[in-house]
Amino acid sequence: MKGKLIVSCQALPDEPLHSSYIMGRMAVAAKEGGARGIRANTREDIEQIKKETGLPVIGIVKRDYPDSRVYITPTMKEIEELLEAKPEIIALDATGAVRPGGVSLEQFVSDIRKHCPGQLLMADCSRVEEAMSADRLGFDFVGTTLVGYTPQSSGMRIEADDFAIIREILAKVKHPVIAEGNINTPEKAKRVIELGCYSVVVGSAITRPQLITRSFAQALEE
């Protein structure tokens, strides 16, 4: 996947395309278009996508818990589910927020490494400091997935000032950086690779037709 496009194929239960079958076909379409990897949510979707495409997968499980705001692969329960699907990379919230049951990120990573020492891990971060911390914890990949989506990164835009946050992360971490989050044009995708990112993940701009449609419809209403 180095230097290539990864397409995020996800549809939550309240979205019209929620279906492992549909996500599998979406991933096939992405592969035909040139994607070299897929990011997917849930064991069922990952298994279907791997069966239909053979592409490497970044796997997550999104799940809400009442005692934590972490929802991207928050506990070992989600890790166990993902291991059944055998994604090449498992991604998880690495913002430093306390996980369900009061588990810290450091303890969680330690538990994962003991349970499945060969599994590649990606850190979903929202700030430079979080990326640096994830780098020190030994994540195999550092991602910008949550920039602008956490209280501590509210108002931040990943593309601001020619991707200043990505350039700073690249300068301060030793592990490969995967650019993700609001990269919604081919030009932006090309630029982050030029800056030195390992690969780039694009999601909604490709695989959420309701959002793509809304942008057109709103433009006509202005």
PDB file of N, CA and C in Angstrom, residues 9-10 17 19-31 38 40 44-53:
ATOM      1  N   CYS A   9     -14.407   1.777   3.295  1.00  0.00           N
ATOM      2  CA  CYS A   9     -15.731   1.268   2.932  1.00  0.00           C
ATOM      3  C   CYS A   9     -16.483   0.957   4.221  1.00  0.00           C
ATOM      4  N   GLN A  10     -17.252   1.920   4.693  1.00  0.00           N
ATOM      5  CA  GLN A  10     -17.978   1.758   5.951  1.00  0.00           C
ATOM      6  C   GLN A  10     -19.386   2.321   5.819  1.00  0.00           C
ATOM      7  N   LEU A  17     -26.582   2.262   3.159  1.00  0.00           N
ATOM      8  CA  LEU A  17     -25.793   1.191   2.548  1.00  0.00           C
ATOM      9  C   LEU A  17     -25.271   0.177   3.570  1.00  0.00           C
ATOM     10  N   SER A  19     -24.599  -2.898   5.097  1.00  0.00           N
ATOM     11  CA  SER A  19     -24.728  -4.289   4.663  1.00  0.00           C
ATOM     12  C   SER A  19     -23.343  -4.796   4.323  1.00  0.00           C
ATOM     13  N   SER A  20     -22.979  -5.960   4.839  1.00  0.00           N
ATOM     14  CA  SER A  20     -21.678  -6.537   4.502  1.00  0.00           C
ATOM     15  C   SER A  20     -21.589  -6.845   3.014  1.00  0.00           C
ATOM     16  N   TYR A  21     -22.709  -7.269   2.438  1.00  0.00           N
ATOM     17  CA  TYR A  21     -22.710  -7.548   0.998  1.00  0.00           C
ATOM     18  C   TYR A  21     -22.430  -6.273   0.210  1.00  0.00           C
ATOM     19  N   ILE A  22     -23.121  -5.180   0.572  1.00  0.00           N
ATOM     20  CA  ILE A  22     -22.926  -3.921  -0.151  1.00  0.00           C
ATOM     21  C   ILE A  22     -21.502  -3.404   0.043  1.00  0.00           C
ATOM     22  N   MET A  23     -20.969  -3.498   1.250  1.00  0.00           N
ATOM     23  CA  MET A  23     -19.605  -3.033   1.475  1.00  0.00           C
ATOM     24  C   MET A  23     -18.599  -3.888   0.704  1.00  0.00           C
ATOM     25  N   GLY A  24     -18.892  -5.168   0.565  1.00  0.00           N
ATOM     26  CA  GLY A  24     -18.029  -6.020  -0.249  1.00  0.00           C
ATOM     27  C   GLY A  24     -18.004  -5.571  -1.690  1.00  0.00           C
ATOM     28  N   ARG A  25     -19.187  -5.256  -2.249  1.00  0.00           N
ATOM     29  CA  ARG A  25     -19.250  -4.794  -3.633  1.00  0.00           C
ATOM     30  C   ARG A  25     -18.634  -3.400  -3.772  1.00  0.00           C
ATOM     31  N   MET A  26     -18.816  -2.553  -2.759  1.00  0.00           N
ATOM     32  CA  MET A  26     -18.183  -1.240  -2.777  1.00  0.00           C
ATOM     33  C   MET A  26     -16.671  -1.388  -2.829  1.00  0.00           C
ATOM     34  N   ALA A  27     -16.140  -2.333  -2.078  1.00  0.00           N
ATOM     35  CA  ALA A  27     -14.692  -2.561  -2.073  1.00  0.00           C
ATOM     36  C   ALA A  27     -14.214  -3.092  -3.415  1.00  0.00           C
ATOM     37  N   VAL A  28     -15.015  -3.930  -4.064  1.00  0.00           N
ATOM     38  CA  VAL A  28     -14.659  -4.409  -5.401  1.00  0.00           C
ATOM     39  C   VAL A  28     -14.585  -3.236  -6.374  1.00  0.00           C
ATOM     40  N   ALA A  29     -15.566  -2.335  -6.290  1.00  0.00           N
ATOM     41  CA  ALA A  29     -15.559  -1.150  -7.150  1.00  0.00           C
ATOM     42  C   ALA A  29     -14.323  -0.294  -6.875  1.00  0.00           C
ATOM     43  N   ALA A  30     -13.975  -0.153  -5.592  1.00  0.00           N
ATOM     44  CA  ALA A  30     -12.778   0.627  -5.246  1.00  0.00           C
ATOM     45  C   ALA A  30     -11.528  -0.030  -5.811  1.00  0.00           C
ATOM     46  N   LYS A  31     -11.470  -1.348  -5.736  1.00  0.00           N
ATOM     47  CA  LYS A  31     -10.320  -2.064  -6.296  1.00  0.00           C
ATOM     48  C   LYS A  31     -10.224  -1.843  -7.798  1.00  0.00           C
ATOM     49  N   ILE A  38      -8.131  -1.384   1.772  1.00  0.00           N
ATOM     50  CA  ILE A  38      -9.465  -1.005   2.229  1.00  0.00           C
ATOM     51  C   ILE A  38      -9.431  -0.809   3.737  1.00  0.00           C
ATOM     52  N   ALA A  40     -12.079  -0.910   6.854  1.00  0.00           N
ATOM     53  CA  ALA A  40     -13.430  -1.428   7.041  1.00  0.00           C
ATOM     54  C   ALA A  40     -13.753  -1.610   8.514  1.00  0.00           C
ATOM     55  N   GLU A  44     -17.696  -8.826  10.201  1.00  0.00           N
ATOM     56  CA  GLU A  44     -18.474  -9.317   9.062  1.00  0.00           C
ATOM     57  C   GLU A  44     -18.100  -8.604   7.763  1.00  0.00           C
ATOM     58  N   ASP A  45     -17.985  -7.279   7.828  1.00  0.00           N
ATOM     59  CA  ASP A  45     -17.618  -6.518   6.628  1.00  0.00           C
ATOM     60  C   ASP A  45     -16.206  -6.874   6.164  1.00  0.00           C
ATOM     61  N   ILE A  46     -15.291  -6.995   7.106  1.00  0.00           N
ATOM     62  CA  ILE A  46     -13.901  -7.306   6.744  1.00  0.00           C
ATOM     63  C   ILE A  46     -13.810  -8.666   6.074  1.00  0.00           C
ATOM     64  N   GLU A  47     -14.485  -9.646   6.633  1.00  0.00           N
ATOM     65  CA  GLU A  47     -14.453 -10.985   6.038  1.00  0.00           C
ATOM     66  C   GLU A  47     -15.001 -10.968   4.617  1.00  0.00           C
ATOM     67  N   GLN A  48     -16.093 -10.246   4.414  1.00  0.00           N
ATOM     68  CA  GLN A  48     -16.688 -10.154   3.085  1.00  0.00           C
ATOM     69  C   GLN A  48     -15.761  -9.439   2.105  1.00  0.00           C
ATOM     70  N   ILE A  49     -15.164  -8.357   2.555  1.00  0.00           N
ATOM     71  CA  ILE A  49     -14.272  -7.567   1.695  1.00  0.00           C
ATOM     72  C   ILE A  49     -13.025  -8.359   1.326  1.00  0.00           C
ATOM     73  N   LYS A  50     -12.457  -9.051   2.279  1.00  0.00           N
ATOM     74  CA  LYS A  50     -11.263  -9.851   1.984  1.00  0.00           C
ATOM     75  C   LYS A  50     -11.595 -10.985   1.016  1.00  0.00           C
ATOM     76  N   LYS A  51     -12.765 -11.576   1.193  1.00  0.00           N
ATOM     77  CA  LYS A  51     -13.201 -12.659   0.304  1.00  0.00           C
ATOM     78  C   LYS A  51     -13.365 -12.159  -1.128  1.00  0.00           C
ATOM     79  N   GLU A  52     -13.910 -10.956  -1.284  1.00  0.00           N
ATOM     80  CA  GLU A  52     -14.239 -10.452  -2.616  1.00  0.00           C
ATOM     81  C   GLU A  52     -13.091  -9.727  -3.306  1.00  0.00           C
ATOM     82  N   THR A  53     -12.152  -9.179  -2.545  1.00  0.00           N
ATOM     83  CA  THR A  53     -11.117  -8.353  -3.172  1.00  0.00           C
ATOM     84  C   THR A  53      -9.701  -8.898  -3.030  1.00  0.00           C
TER      85      THR A  53
END
